[in-house]
Amino acid sequence: MAAKPFASSADVQAKEQTLEVLAEGVYALTAEGDPNVGAIEGEDFLVCFEALATPVAARKWLARLREHTDKPVRYLVLSHYHAVRVLGASAFDAEVVVTHDNTRALIAERGKQDWDSEFGRMPRLFDEPASIPGLTWPTLTFSDSLTIPLGGDRGDLVLRHCGRGHTEGDIVAWLPQQRILFAGDLVEAQAALYTGDAFHRDWSTSTLDNVAAFGAETLIGGRGAVAQGADAVTAAVAQTRHFLEVMLREVGAVQARGGTLREAFQATHAALVDRYGRWPIFEHCLPFDVSRLWDELSGVERPRIWTAQRDREVWEELQG
């Protein structure tokens, strides 16, 4: 059997982007499993959520957004540190770039390695990579929550850290008046999870409990379609939790019987593929997911840094 192409290196087909107006002044751009982005109008400013992988890619999103509003971007909110979410930030000319405290620390610790890693894994997302001026640094960070008054009768936008999950610095953006939640990669709707920098036990329990507690009626995950309606939101959270629980069960069982990392990958793949195998980036993510979970269950508290070289070694061991 031929070896599978590395990560998403063979994914060269552009995805169709869809801009949805979720409520007055609330926008989401989805793209068939590519990273989602969004924007919220304040009275005389914009809050943008996520920045895409390059300034060129971000400017294309902003051109779509400018068909609806010409308000300046005051806040750019980044849910976590991964390169495909943050390296387009310079295109927004935002007055304030907001992240969690932990995200700033992660950028300092591993931002350059993550940039190199993600460019190798997902080159199509890096539209004109030479346009990236360097690492993206926040100008405002917080630990628990931060409220942005939107002005007029628009209510507030509440940024919150729900606990360790996809990374140790994930934040969500909550519009209580509209009951809309931008969940970042803490929730995926019909897209596979990337957990290579995750805290699986926290994420699958208390963190997702905190996400569910918002009672959102619309949820924009990190990838996949917008979940519209309370039932769809519940299903998206449940799917995310199930994916994590299956991983924990399968990898834990192999470790308990003294098996190998490759055996853990094979068992996890077999347990997930029928339900999730057709979803975006499933084959890409799973080797890195299982490798991180194997470490976590072995007592490695914080994720090891992914490098382009380590990516290839893990891929060859598990998908080669």
PDB file of C-alpha atoms in Angstrom:
ATOM      1  CA  MET A   1       0.000   0.000   0.000  1.00  0.00           C
ATOM      2  CA  ALA A   2       1.332   3.437  -0.939  1.00  0.00           C
ATOM      3  CA  ALA A   3       2.200   5.780   1.923  1.00  0.00           C
ATOM      4  CA  LYS A   4      -0.303   8.535   2.570  1.00  0.00           C
ATOM      5  CA  PRO A   5       0.771  12.067   1.542  1.00  0.00           C
ATOM      6  CA  PHE A   6       2.124  13.994   4.511  1.00  0.00           C
ATOM      7  CA  ALA A   7      -0.566  15.747   6.538  1.00  0.00           C
ATOM      8  CA  SER A   8      -2.504  18.098   4.194  1.00  0.00           C
ATOM      9  CA  SER A   9       0.352  18.573   1.725  1.00  0.00           C
ATOM     10  CA  ALA A  10      -1.697  16.995  -1.077  1.00  0.00           C
ATOM     11  CA  ASP A  11      -4.773  19.140  -0.337  1.00  0.00           C
ATOM     12  CA  VAL A  12      -4.378  21.713  -3.087  1.00  0.00           C
ATOM     13  CA  GLN A  13      -8.004  22.368  -4.051  1.00  0.00           C
ATOM     14  CA  ALA A  14      -9.416  25.721  -2.935  1.00  0.00           C
ATOM     15  CA  LYS A  15     -12.482  25.517  -0.716  1.00  0.00           C
ATOM     16  CA  GLU A  16     -15.658  27.496  -1.298  1.00  0.00           C
ATOM     17  CA  GLN A  17     -16.059  30.256   1.258  1.00  0.00           C
ATOM     18  CA  THR A  18     -19.469  31.218   2.629  1.00  0.00           C
ATOM     19  CA  LEU A  19     -20.123  34.467   4.474  1.00  0.00           C
ATOM     20  CA  GLU A  20     -23.115  34.224   6.785  1.00  0.00           C
ATOM     21  CA  VAL A  21     -24.860  37.081   8.584  1.00  0.00           C
ATOM     22  CA  LEU A  22     -25.836  35.409  11.850  1.00  0.00           C
ATOM     23  CA  ALA A  23     -27.572  38.428  13.387  1.00  0.00           C
ATOM     24  CA  GLU A  24     -27.457  42.155  12.785  1.00  0.00           C
ATOM     25  CA  GLY A  25     -23.769  43.007  12.649  1.00  0.00           C
ATOM     26  CA  VAL A  26     -22.528  39.457  13.380  1.00  0.00           C
ATOM     27  CA  TYR A  27     -20.649  37.640  10.618  1.00  0.00           C
ATOM     28  CA  ALA A  28     -18.968  34.280  10.064  1.00  0.00           C
ATOM     29  CA  LEU A  29     -16.882  33.064   7.141  1.00  0.00           C
ATOM     30  CA  THR A  30     -16.737  29.286   6.753  1.00  0.00           C
ATOM     31  CA  ALA A  31     -14.942  27.308   4.056  1.00  0.00           C
ATOM     32  CA  GLU A  32     -15.745  23.589   3.865  1.00  0.00           C
ATOM     33  CA  GLY A  33     -13.532  22.634   6.785  1.00  0.00           C
ATOM     34  CA  ASP A  34     -10.852  25.305   6.424  1.00  0.00           C
ATOM     35  CA  PRO A  35     -10.383  27.590   9.460  1.00  0.00           C
ATOM     36  CA  ASN A  36     -13.390  29.778  10.266  1.00  0.00           C
ATOM     37  CA  VAL A  37     -13.244  33.493  11.048  1.00  0.00           C
ATOM     38  CA  GLY A  38     -15.803  36.022  12.226  1.00  0.00           C
ATOM     39  CA  ALA A  39     -16.583  39.632  13.022  1.00  0.00           C
ATOM     40  CA  ILE A  40     -18.897  41.580  15.329  1.00  0.00           C
ATOM     41  CA  GLU A  41     -19.945  45.170  14.796  1.00  0.00           C
ATOM     42  CA  GLY A  42     -19.775  47.607  17.668  1.00  0.00           C
ATOM     43  CA  GLU A  43     -21.484  50.979  17.422  1.00  0.00           C
ATOM     44  CA  ASP A  44     -18.540  52.551  15.588  1.00  0.00           C
ATOM     45  CA  PHE A  45     -15.931  49.796  15.399  1.00  0.00           C
ATOM     46  CA  LEU A  46     -15.394  46.115  14.581  1.00  0.00           C
ATOM     47  CA  VAL A  47     -14.193  43.190  16.615  1.00  0.00           C
ATOM     48  CA  CYS A  48     -12.675  40.523  14.381  1.00  0.00           C
ATOM     49  CA  PHE A  49     -12.221  36.943  15.582  1.00  0.00           C
ATOM     50  CA  GLU A  50      -9.221  35.022  14.194  1.00  0.00           C
ATOM     51  CA  ALA A  51      -6.788  36.238  11.540  1.00  0.00           C
ATOM     52  CA  LEU A  52      -6.101  33.369   9.074  1.00  0.00           C
ATOM     53  CA  ALA A  53      -2.618  32.257   8.049  1.00  0.00           C
ATOM     54  CA  THR A  54      -1.303  35.195   6.023  1.00  0.00           C
ATOM     55  CA  PRO A  55      -2.093  38.891   5.489  1.00  0.00           C
ATOM     56  CA  VAL A  56      -3.034  38.124   1.881  1.00  0.00           C
ATOM     57  CA  ALA A  57      -5.601  35.548   2.990  1.00  0.00           C
ATOM     58  CA  ALA A  58      -6.891  37.935   5.653  1.00  0.00           C
ATOM     59  CA  ARG A  59      -7.311  40.793   3.178  1.00  0.00           C
ATOM     60  CA  LYS A  60      -9.539  38.591   1.028  1.00  0.00           C
ATOM     61  CA  TRP A  61     -11.775  37.954   4.052  1.00  0.00           C
ATOM     62  CA  LEU A  62     -11.794  41.648   4.904  1.00  0.00           C
ATOM     63  CA  ALA A  63     -12.821  42.507   1.338  1.00  0.00           C
ATOM     64  CA  ARG A  64     -15.884  40.269   1.785  1.00  0.00           C
ATOM     65  CA  LEU A  65     -16.609  41.861   5.150  1.00  0.00           C
ATOM     66  CA  ARG A  66     -16.334  45.374   3.660  1.00  0.00           C
ATOM     67  CA  GLU A  67     -19.343  44.590   1.482  1.00  0.00           C
ATOM     68  CA  HIS A  68     -21.333  44.809   4.727  1.00  0.00           C
ATOM     69  CA  THR A  69     -19.526  47.339   6.918  1.00  0.00           C
ATOM     70  CA  ASP A  70     -16.775  49.940   6.660  1.00  0.00           C
ATOM     71  CA  LYS A  71     -16.184  50.322  10.385  1.00  0.00           C
ATOM     72  CA  PRO A  72     -12.533  50.200  11.474  1.00  0.00           C
ATOM     73  CA  VAL A  73     -11.179  47.163  13.303  1.00  0.00           C
ATOM     74  CA  ARG A  74     -10.582  48.157  16.917  1.00  0.00           C
ATOM     75  CA  TYR A  75     -10.088  44.676  18.360  1.00  0.00           C
ATOM     76  CA  LEU A  76      -8.614  41.544  16.807  1.00  0.00           C
ATOM     77  CA  VAL A  77      -9.321  38.561  19.069  1.00  0.00           C
ATOM     78  CA  LEU A  78      -7.173  35.455  18.598  1.00  0.00           C
ATOM     79  CA  SER A  79      -8.565  32.300  20.195  1.00  0.00           C
ATOM     80  CA  HIS A  80      -5.141  30.622  20.490  1.00  0.00           C
ATOM     81  CA  TYR A  81      -1.609  30.695  19.105  1.00  0.00           C
ATOM     82  CA  HIS A  82      -1.622  28.337  16.105  1.00  0.00           C
ATOM     83  CA  ALA A  83      -0.097  29.861  12.991  1.00  0.00           C
ATOM     84  CA  VAL A  84      -3.092  29.379  10.700  1.00  0.00           C
ATOM     85  CA  ARG A  85      -5.120  31.478  13.165  1.00  0.00           C
ATOM     86  CA  VAL A  86      -2.753  34.357  13.857  1.00  0.00           C
ATOM     87  CA  LEU A  87      -0.159  35.098  11.177  1.00  0.00           C
ATOM     88  CA  GLY A  88      -2.544  37.188   9.053  1.00  0.00           C
ATOM     89  CA  ALA A  89      -3.013  39.710  11.856  1.00  0.00           C
ATOM     90  CA  SER A  90      -1.154  42.610  10.264  1.00  0.00           C
ATOM     91  CA  ALA A  91      -3.855  42.946   7.566  1.00  0.00           C
ATOM     92  CA  PHE A  92      -6.445  44.096  10.120  1.00  0.00           C
ATOM     93  CA  ASP A  93      -4.661  47.252  11.340  1.00  0.00           C
ATOM     94  CA  ALA A  94      -6.337  46.580  14.677  1.00  0.00           C
ATOM     95  CA  GLU A  95      -5.865  49.007  17.541  1.00  0.00           C
ATOM     96  CA  VAL A  96      -5.790  46.119  20.018  1.00  0.00           C
ATOM     97  CA  VAL A  97      -4.798  42.456  19.542  1.00  0.00           C
ATOM     98  CA  VAL A  98      -6.272  40.302  22.320  1.00  0.00           C
ATOM     99  CA  THR A  99      -5.250  36.833  23.521  1.00  0.00           C
ATOM    100  CA  HIS A 100      -5.165  34.859  26.743  1.00  0.00           C
ATOM    101  CA  ASP A 101      -2.097  35.275  28.944  1.00  0.00           C
ATOM    102  CA  ASN A 102      -1.051  31.695  28.163  1.00  0.00           C
ATOM    103  CA  THR A 103      -1.256  32.309  24.424  1.00  0.00           C
ATOM    104  CA  ARG A 104       1.269  35.102  24.639  1.00  0.00           C
ATOM    105  CA  ALA A 105       3.600  32.812  26.563  1.00  0.00           C
ATOM    106  CA  LEU A 106       3.127  30.049  23.987  1.00  0.00           C
ATOM    107  CA  ILE A 107       3.958  32.405  21.114  1.00  0.00           C
ATOM    108  CA  ALA A 108       7.196  33.277  22.896  1.00  0.00           C
ATOM    109  CA  GLU A 109       7.974  29.637  23.674  1.00  0.00           C
ATOM    110  CA  ARG A 110       7.061  27.932  20.402  1.00  0.00           C
ATOM    111  CA  GLY A 111       5.564  30.390  17.913  1.00  0.00           C
ATOM    112  CA  LYS A 112       8.336  30.096  15.315  1.00  0.00           C
ATOM    113  CA  GLN A 113       8.414  26.304  15.463  1.00  0.00           C
ATOM    114  CA  ASP A 114       4.617  26.202  15.105  1.00  0.00           C
ATOM    115  CA  TRP A 115       4.807  28.499  12.067  1.00  0.00           C
ATOM    116  CA  ASP A 116       7.286  26.171  10.355  1.00  0.00           C
ATOM    117  CA  SER A 117       5.268  23.104  11.370  1.00  0.00           C
ATOM    118  CA  GLU A 118       1.898  24.348  10.136  1.00  0.00           C
ATOM    119  CA  PHE A 119       3.308  25.676   6.887  1.00  0.00           C
ATOM    120  CA  GLY A 120       4.652  22.192   6.176  1.00  0.00           C
ATOM    121  CA  ARG A 121       1.427  20.476   7.172  1.00  0.00           C
ATOM    122  CA  MET A 122      -1.045  22.811   5.427  1.00  0.00           C
ATOM    123  CA  PRO A 123       0.745  24.778   2.695  1.00  0.00           C
ATOM    124  CA  ARG A 124      -2.441  25.671   0.791  1.00  0.00           C
ATOM    125  CA  LEU A 125      -3.667  27.832   3.676  1.00  0.00           C
ATOM    126  CA  PHE A 126      -0.562  30.021   3.468  1.00  0.00           C
ATOM    127  CA  ASP A 127      -1.625  32.335   0.634  1.00  0.00           C
ATOM    128  CA  GLU A 128       1.566  34.229  -0.295  1.00  0.00           C
ATOM    129  CA  PRO A 129       3.570  33.335   2.813  1.00  0.00           C
ATOM    130  CA  ALA A 130       6.139  36.025   2.050  1.00  0.00           C
ATOM    131  CA  SER A 131       3.498  38.563   3.087  1.00  0.00           C
ATOM    132  CA  ILE A 132       3.805  37.465   6.766  1.00  0.00           C
ATOM    133  CA  PRO A 133       5.871  40.132   8.565  1.00  0.00           C
ATOM    134  CA  GLY A 134       6.746  37.933  11.548  1.00  0.00           C
ATOM    135  CA  LEU A 135       5.174  36.447  14.643  1.00  0.00           C
ATOM    136  CA  THR A 136       1.921  38.002  15.845  1.00  0.00           C
ATOM    137  CA  TRP A 137       2.112  39.491  19.338  1.00  0.00           C
ATOM    138  CA  PRO A 138      -0.902  40.512  21.430  1.00  0.00           C
ATOM    139  CA  THR A 139      -1.136  43.994  22.885  1.00  0.00           C
ATOM    140  CA  LEU A 140      -3.740  43.021  25.516  1.00  0.00           C
ATOM    141  CA  THR A 141      -4.009  39.744  27.433  1.00  0.00           C
ATOM    142  CA  PHE A 142      -6.205  38.465  30.251  1.00  0.00           C
ATOM    143  CA  SER A 143      -6.486  35.407  32.504  1.00  0.00           C
ATOM    144  CA  ASP A 144     -10.198  34.688  33.097  1.00  0.00           C
ATOM    145  CA  SER A 145     -12.545  37.028  31.205  1.00  0.00           C
ATOM    146  CA  LEU A 146     -12.641  40.348  29.423  1.00  0.00           C
ATOM    147  CA  THR A 147     -15.761  42.319  28.463  1.00  0.00           C
ATOM    148  CA  ILE A 148     -15.877  44.602  25.422  1.00  0.00           C
ATOM    149  CA  PRO A 149     -18.892  46.984  25.470  1.00  0.00           C
ATOM    150  CA  LEU A 150     -20.161  47.233  21.901  1.00  0.00           C
ATOM    151  CA  GLY A 151     -21.956  50.537  22.401  1.00  0.00           C
ATOM    152  CA  GLY A 152     -25.488  51.704  21.702  1.00  0.00           C
ATOM    153  CA  ASP A 153     -27.996  48.908  22.171  1.00  0.00           C
ATOM    154  CA  ARG A 154     -25.596  46.203  20.937  1.00  0.00           C
ATOM    155  CA  GLY A 155     -24.767  44.811  24.372  1.00  0.00           C
ATOM    156  CA  ASP A 156     -21.397  43.316  25.312  1.00  0.00           C
ATOM    157  CA  LEU A 157     -18.936  40.863  23.854  1.00  0.00           C
ATOM    158  CA  VAL A 158     -17.537  38.637  26.591  1.00  0.00           C
ATOM    159  CA  LEU A 159     -14.195  36.889  26.062  1.00  0.00           C
ATOM    160  CA  ARG A 160     -13.632  33.959  28.369  1.00  0.00           C
ATOM    161  CA  HIS A 161     -11.091  31.256  29.127  1.00  0.00           C
ATOM    162  CA  CYS A 162     -13.111  28.066  29.711  1.00  0.00           C
ATOM    163  CA  GLY A 163     -10.148  25.939  30.756  1.00  0.00           C
ATOM    164  CA  ARG A 164      -7.388  23.994  29.072  1.00  0.00           C
ATOM    165  CA  GLY A 165      -8.509  22.293  25.888  1.00  0.00           C
ATOM    166  CA  HIS A 166      -7.263  22.503  22.317  1.00  0.00           C
ATOM    167  CA  THR A 167      -4.346  24.438  23.841  1.00  0.00           C
ATOM    168  CA  GLU A 168      -3.773  25.853  27.316  1.00  0.00           C
ATOM    169  CA  GLY A 169      -4.787  29.335  26.156  1.00  0.00           C
ATOM    170  CA  ASP A 170      -8.035  28.917  24.211  1.00  0.00           C
ATOM    171  CA  ILE A 171     -10.632  31.665  24.564  1.00  0.00           C
ATOM    172  CA  VAL A 172     -14.204  31.977  23.295  1.00  0.00           C
ATOM    173  CA  ALA A 173     -16.222  35.062  22.364  1.00  0.00           C
ATOM    174  CA  TRP A 174     -19.790  35.228  23.677  1.00  0.00           C
ATOM    175  CA  LEU A 175     -22.606  37.542  22.652  1.00  0.00           C
ATOM    176  CA  PRO A 176     -25.175  37.078  25.453  1.00  0.00           C
ATOM    177  CA  GLN A 177     -27.759  39.351  23.854  1.00  0.00           C
ATOM    178  CA  GLN A 178     -27.764  37.334  20.622  1.00  0.00           C
ATOM    179  CA  ARG A 179     -26.781  34.011  22.277  1.00  0.00           C
ATOM    180  CA  ILE A 180     -24.010  33.516  19.713  1.00  0.00           C
ATOM    181  CA  LEU A 181     -20.719  31.842  20.650  1.00  0.00           C
ATOM    182  CA  PHE A 182     -17.486  31.934  18.680  1.00  0.00           C
ATOM    183  CA  ALA A 183     -15.869  28.817  20.178  1.00  0.00           C
ATOM    184  CA  GLY A 184     -12.583  28.614  18.282  1.00  0.00           C
ATOM    185  CA  ASP A 185     -11.145  25.113  18.104  1.00  0.00           C
ATOM    186  CA  LEU A 186     -12.694  24.060  21.408  1.00  0.00           C
ATOM    187  CA  VAL A 187     -15.650  22.851  19.327  1.00  0.00           C
ATOM    188  CA  GLU A 188     -15.758  21.559  15.762  1.00  0.00           C
ATOM    189  CA  ALA A 189     -18.974  21.053  13.824  1.00  0.00           C
ATOM    190  CA  GLN A 190     -18.561  18.144  11.417  1.00  0.00           C
ATOM    191  CA  ALA A 191     -14.796  18.492  11.280  1.00  0.00           C
ATOM    192  CA  ALA A 192     -12.181  16.301  12.927  1.00  0.00           C
ATOM    193  CA  LEU A 193     -10.346  17.552  15.998  1.00  0.00           C
ATOM    194  CA  TYR A 194      -6.704  18.538  16.105  1.00  0.00           C
ATOM    195  CA  THR A 195      -5.414  17.710  19.578  1.00  0.00           C
ATOM    196  CA  GLY A 196      -1.652  17.798  19.124  1.00  0.00           C
ATOM    197  CA  ASP A 197      -1.295  20.574  21.726  1.00  0.00           C
ATOM    198  CA  ALA A 198      -4.275  19.553  23.834  1.00  0.00           C
ATOM    199  CA  PHE A 199      -5.168  18.657  27.390  1.00  0.00           C
ATOM    200  CA  HIS A 200      -7.601  15.867  26.569  1.00  0.00           C
ATOM    201  CA  ARG A 201      -8.883  15.115  30.061  1.00  0.00           C
ATOM    202  CA  ASP A 202      -9.662  18.736  30.911  1.00  0.00           C
ATOM    203  CA  TRP A 203     -11.096  19.439  27.469  1.00  0.00           C
ATOM    204  CA  SER A 204     -13.449  16.456  27.424  1.00  0.00           C
ATOM    205  CA  THR A 205     -14.854  17.260  30.875  1.00  0.00           C
ATOM    206  CA  SER A 206     -14.779  20.623  32.635  1.00  0.00           C
ATOM    207  CA  THR A 207     -13.791  22.749  29.652  1.00  0.00           C
ATOM    208  CA  LEU A 208     -16.590  21.498  27.403  1.00  0.00           C
ATOM    209  CA  ASP A 209     -18.959  21.687  30.376  1.00  0.00           C
ATOM    210  CA  ASN A 210     -18.100  25.386  30.622  1.00  0.00           C
ATOM    211  CA  VAL A 211     -18.671  25.858  26.884  1.00  0.00           C
ATOM    212  CA  ALA A 212     -22.047  24.114  27.047  1.00  0.00           C
ATOM    213  CA  ALA A 213     -23.072  26.227  30.046  1.00  0.00           C
ATOM    214  CA  PHE A 214     -23.345  29.344  27.882  1.00  0.00           C
ATOM    215  CA  GLY A 215     -26.525  27.908  26.403  1.00  0.00           C
ATOM    216  CA  ALA A 216     -25.630  29.216  22.957  1.00  0.00           C
ATOM    217  CA  GLU A 217     -28.243  29.080  20.206  1.00  0.00           C
ATOM    218  CA  THR A 218     -25.675  29.646  17.450  1.00  0.00           C
ATOM    219  CA  LEU A 219     -22.094  28.369  17.587  1.00  0.00           C
ATOM    220  CA  ILE A 220     -19.191  28.991  15.240  1.00  0.00           C
ATOM    221  CA  GLY A 221     -16.512  26.371  15.762  1.00  0.00           C
ATOM    222  CA  GLY A 222     -12.954  26.445  14.572  1.00  0.00           C
ATOM    223  CA  ARG A 223     -13.810  24.499  11.431  1.00  0.00           C
ATOM    224  CA  GLY A 224     -16.993  23.220   9.847  1.00  0.00           C
ATOM    225  CA  ALA A 225     -20.468  24.635   9.377  1.00  0.00           C
ATOM    226  CA  VAL A 226     -22.126  27.083  11.748  1.00  0.00           C
ATOM    227  CA  ALA A 227     -24.302  25.230  14.276  1.00  0.00           C
ATOM    228  CA  GLN A 228     -27.707  26.919  14.060  1.00  0.00           C
ATOM    229  CA  GLY A 229     -30.185  26.293  16.862  1.00  0.00           C
ATOM    230  CA  ALA A 230     -29.809  24.906  20.367  1.00  0.00           C
ATOM    231  CA  ASP A 231     -30.039  21.290  19.206  1.00  0.00           C
ATOM    232  CA  ALA A 232     -27.279  21.752  16.644  1.00  0.00           C
ATOM    233  CA  VAL A 233     -25.072  23.468  19.230  1.00  0.00           C
ATOM    234  CA  THR A 234     -25.625  20.605  21.660  1.00  0.00           C
ATOM    235  CA  ALA A 235     -24.752  18.120  18.912  1.00  0.00           C
ATOM    236  CA  ALA A 236     -21.523  19.953  18.035  1.00  0.00           C
ATOM    237  CA  VAL A 237     -20.371  19.970  21.651  1.00  0.00           C
ATOM    238  CA  ALA A 238     -21.349  16.306  22.035  1.00  0.00           C
ATOM    239  CA  GLN A 239     -19.466  15.318  18.869  1.00  0.00           C
ATOM    240  CA  THR A 240     -16.355  17.093  20.108  1.00  0.00           C
ATOM    241  CA  ARG A 241     -16.630  15.384  23.493  1.00  0.00           C
ATOM    242  CA  HIS A 242     -17.214  11.963  21.916  1.00  0.00           C
ATOM    243  CA  PHE A 243     -14.133  12.249  19.703  1.00  0.00           C
ATOM    244  CA  LEU A 244     -12.030  13.021  22.775  1.00  0.00           C
ATOM    245  CA  GLU A 245     -13.598  10.284  24.900  1.00  0.00           C
ATOM    246  CA  VAL A 246     -12.968   7.641  22.238  1.00  0.00           C
ATOM    247  CA  MET A 247      -9.341   8.731  21.972  1.00  0.00           C
ATOM    248  CA  LEU A 248      -8.903   8.585  25.742  1.00  0.00           C
ATOM    249  CA  ARG A 249     -10.472   5.132  25.892  1.00  0.00           C
ATOM    250  CA  GLU A 250      -8.491   3.604  23.056  1.00  0.00           C
ATOM    251  CA  VAL A 251      -5.074   5.077  23.793  1.00  0.00           C
ATOM    252  CA  GLY A 252      -5.533   4.391  27.499  1.00  0.00           C
ATOM    253  CA  ALA A 253      -6.408   0.753  26.843  1.00  0.00           C
ATOM    254  CA  VAL A 254      -3.323   0.168  24.690  1.00  0.00           C
ATOM    255  CA  GLN A 255      -1.073   1.792  27.280  1.00  0.00           C
ATOM    256  CA  ALA A 256      -2.657  -0.272  30.067  1.00  0.00           C
ATOM    257  CA  ARG A 257      -1.804  -3.544  28.308  1.00  0.00           C
ATOM    258  CA  GLY A 258       1.762  -2.460  27.526  1.00  0.00           C
ATOM    259  CA  GLY A 259       1.205  -1.803  23.833  1.00  0.00           C
ATOM    260  CA  THR A 260       3.012   0.613  21.515  1.00  0.00           C
ATOM    261  CA  LEU A 261       2.232   4.064  20.186  1.00  0.00           C
ATOM    262  CA  ARG A 262       1.619   2.607  16.733  1.00  0.00           C
ATOM    263  CA  GLU A 263      -0.860   0.117  18.194  1.00  0.00           C
ATOM    264  CA  ALA A 264      -2.602   2.980  19.975  1.00  0.00           C
ATOM    265  CA  PHE A 265      -2.876   4.874  16.705  1.00  0.00           C
ATOM    266  CA  GLN A 266      -4.281   1.865  14.874  1.00  0.00           C
ATOM    267  CA  ALA A 267      -6.855   1.180  17.601  1.00  0.00           C
ATOM    268  CA  THR A 268      -7.937   4.824  17.739  1.00  0.00           C
ATOM    269  CA  HIS A 269      -8.173   5.086  13.962  1.00  0.00           C
ATOM    270  CA  ALA A 270     -10.330   1.959  13.826  1.00  0.00           C
ATOM    271  CA  ALA A 271     -12.634   3.269  16.549  1.00  0.00           C
ATOM    272  CA  LEU A 272     -13.139   6.697  14.941  1.00  0.00           C
ATOM    273  CA  VAL A 273     -12.911   6.205  11.189  1.00  0.00           C
ATOM    274  CA  ASP A 274     -16.446   5.017  10.469  1.00  0.00           C
ATOM    275  CA  ARG A 275     -18.016   8.066  12.115  1.00  0.00           C
ATOM    276  CA  TYR A 276     -15.402  10.745  11.455  1.00  0.00           C
ATOM    277  CA  GLY A 277     -13.175   9.484   8.650  1.00  0.00           C
ATOM    278  CA  ARG A 278     -14.876  11.478   5.895  1.00  0.00           C
ATOM    279  CA  TRP A 279     -14.667  14.731   7.816  1.00  0.00           C
ATOM    280  CA  PRO A 280     -12.035  17.377   6.989  1.00  0.00           C
ATOM    281  CA  ILE A 281      -8.450  16.767   8.149  1.00  0.00           C
ATOM    282  CA  PHE A 282      -9.192  13.477   9.938  1.00  0.00           C
ATOM    283  CA  GLU A 283      -6.237  11.561   8.458  1.00  0.00           C
ATOM    284  CA  HIS A 284      -4.033  14.638   8.773  1.00  0.00           C
ATOM    285  CA  CYS A 285      -4.717  15.198  12.472  1.00  0.00           C
ATOM    286  CA  LEU A 286      -4.936  11.768  14.010  1.00  0.00           C
ATOM    287  CA  PRO A 287      -1.227  10.826  14.173  1.00  0.00           C
ATOM    288  CA  PHE A 288      -0.408  14.078  15.957  1.00  0.00           C
ATOM    289  CA  ASP A 289      -3.486  13.704  18.181  1.00  0.00           C
ATOM    290  CA  VAL A 290      -2.551  10.211  19.325  1.00  0.00           C
ATOM    291  CA  SER A 291       1.093  11.137  19.836  1.00  0.00           C
ATOM    292  CA  ARG A 292       0.142  13.986  22.178  1.00  0.00           C
ATOM    293  CA  LEU A 293      -2.395  11.889  24.079  1.00  0.00           C
ATOM    294  CA  TRP A 294       0.144   9.092  24.487  1.00  0.00           C
ATOM    295  CA  ASP A 295       2.483  11.638  26.081  1.00  0.00           C
ATOM    296  CA  GLU A 296      -0.262  13.062  28.278  1.00  0.00           C
ATOM    297  CA  LEU A 297      -1.281   9.666  29.610  1.00  0.00           C
ATOM    298  CA  SER A 298       2.414   8.886  30.167  1.00  0.00           C
ATOM    299  CA  GLY A 299       2.737  11.888  32.490  1.00  0.00           C
ATOM    300  CA  VAL A 300       4.005  14.553  30.059  1.00  0.00           C
ATOM    301  CA  GLU A 301       1.932  17.441  31.395  1.00  0.00           C
ATOM    302  CA  ARG A 302       2.594  20.111  28.773  1.00  0.00           C
ATOM    303  CA  PRO A 303       2.653  19.315  25.048  1.00  0.00           C
ATOM    304  CA  ARG A 304       6.051  18.866  23.487  1.00  0.00           C
ATOM    305  CA  ILE A 305       6.898  21.442  20.837  1.00  0.00           C
ATOM    306  CA  TRP A 306       6.076  20.374  17.302  1.00  0.00           C
ATOM    307  CA  THR A 307       8.804  21.047  14.751  1.00  0.00           C
ATOM    308  CA  ALA A 308       8.854  20.325  11.049  1.00  0.00           C
ATOM    309  CA  GLN A 309      11.284  17.463  11.707  1.00  0.00           C
ATOM    310  CA  ARG A 310       9.234  15.951  14.535  1.00  0.00           C
ATOM    311  CA  ASP A 311       6.093  16.181  12.382  1.00  0.00           C
ATOM    312  CA  ARG A 312       7.698  14.031   9.707  1.00  0.00           C
ATOM    313  CA  GLU A 313       9.040  11.511  12.200  1.00  0.00           C
ATOM    314  CA  VAL A 314       5.626  11.002  13.828  1.00  0.00           C
ATOM    315  CA  TRP A 315       3.918  10.798  10.452  1.00  0.00           C
ATOM    316  CA  GLU A 316       6.352   8.183   9.191  1.00  0.00           C
ATOM    317  CA  GLU A 317       5.965   6.130  12.360  1.00  0.00           C
ATOM    318  CA  LEU A 318       2.166   6.166  12.383  1.00  0.00           C
ATOM    319  CA  GLN A 319       0.941   6.848   8.838  1.00  0.00           C
ATOM    320  CA  GLY A 320       3.950   5.689   6.842  1.00  0.00           C
TER     321      GLY A 320
END
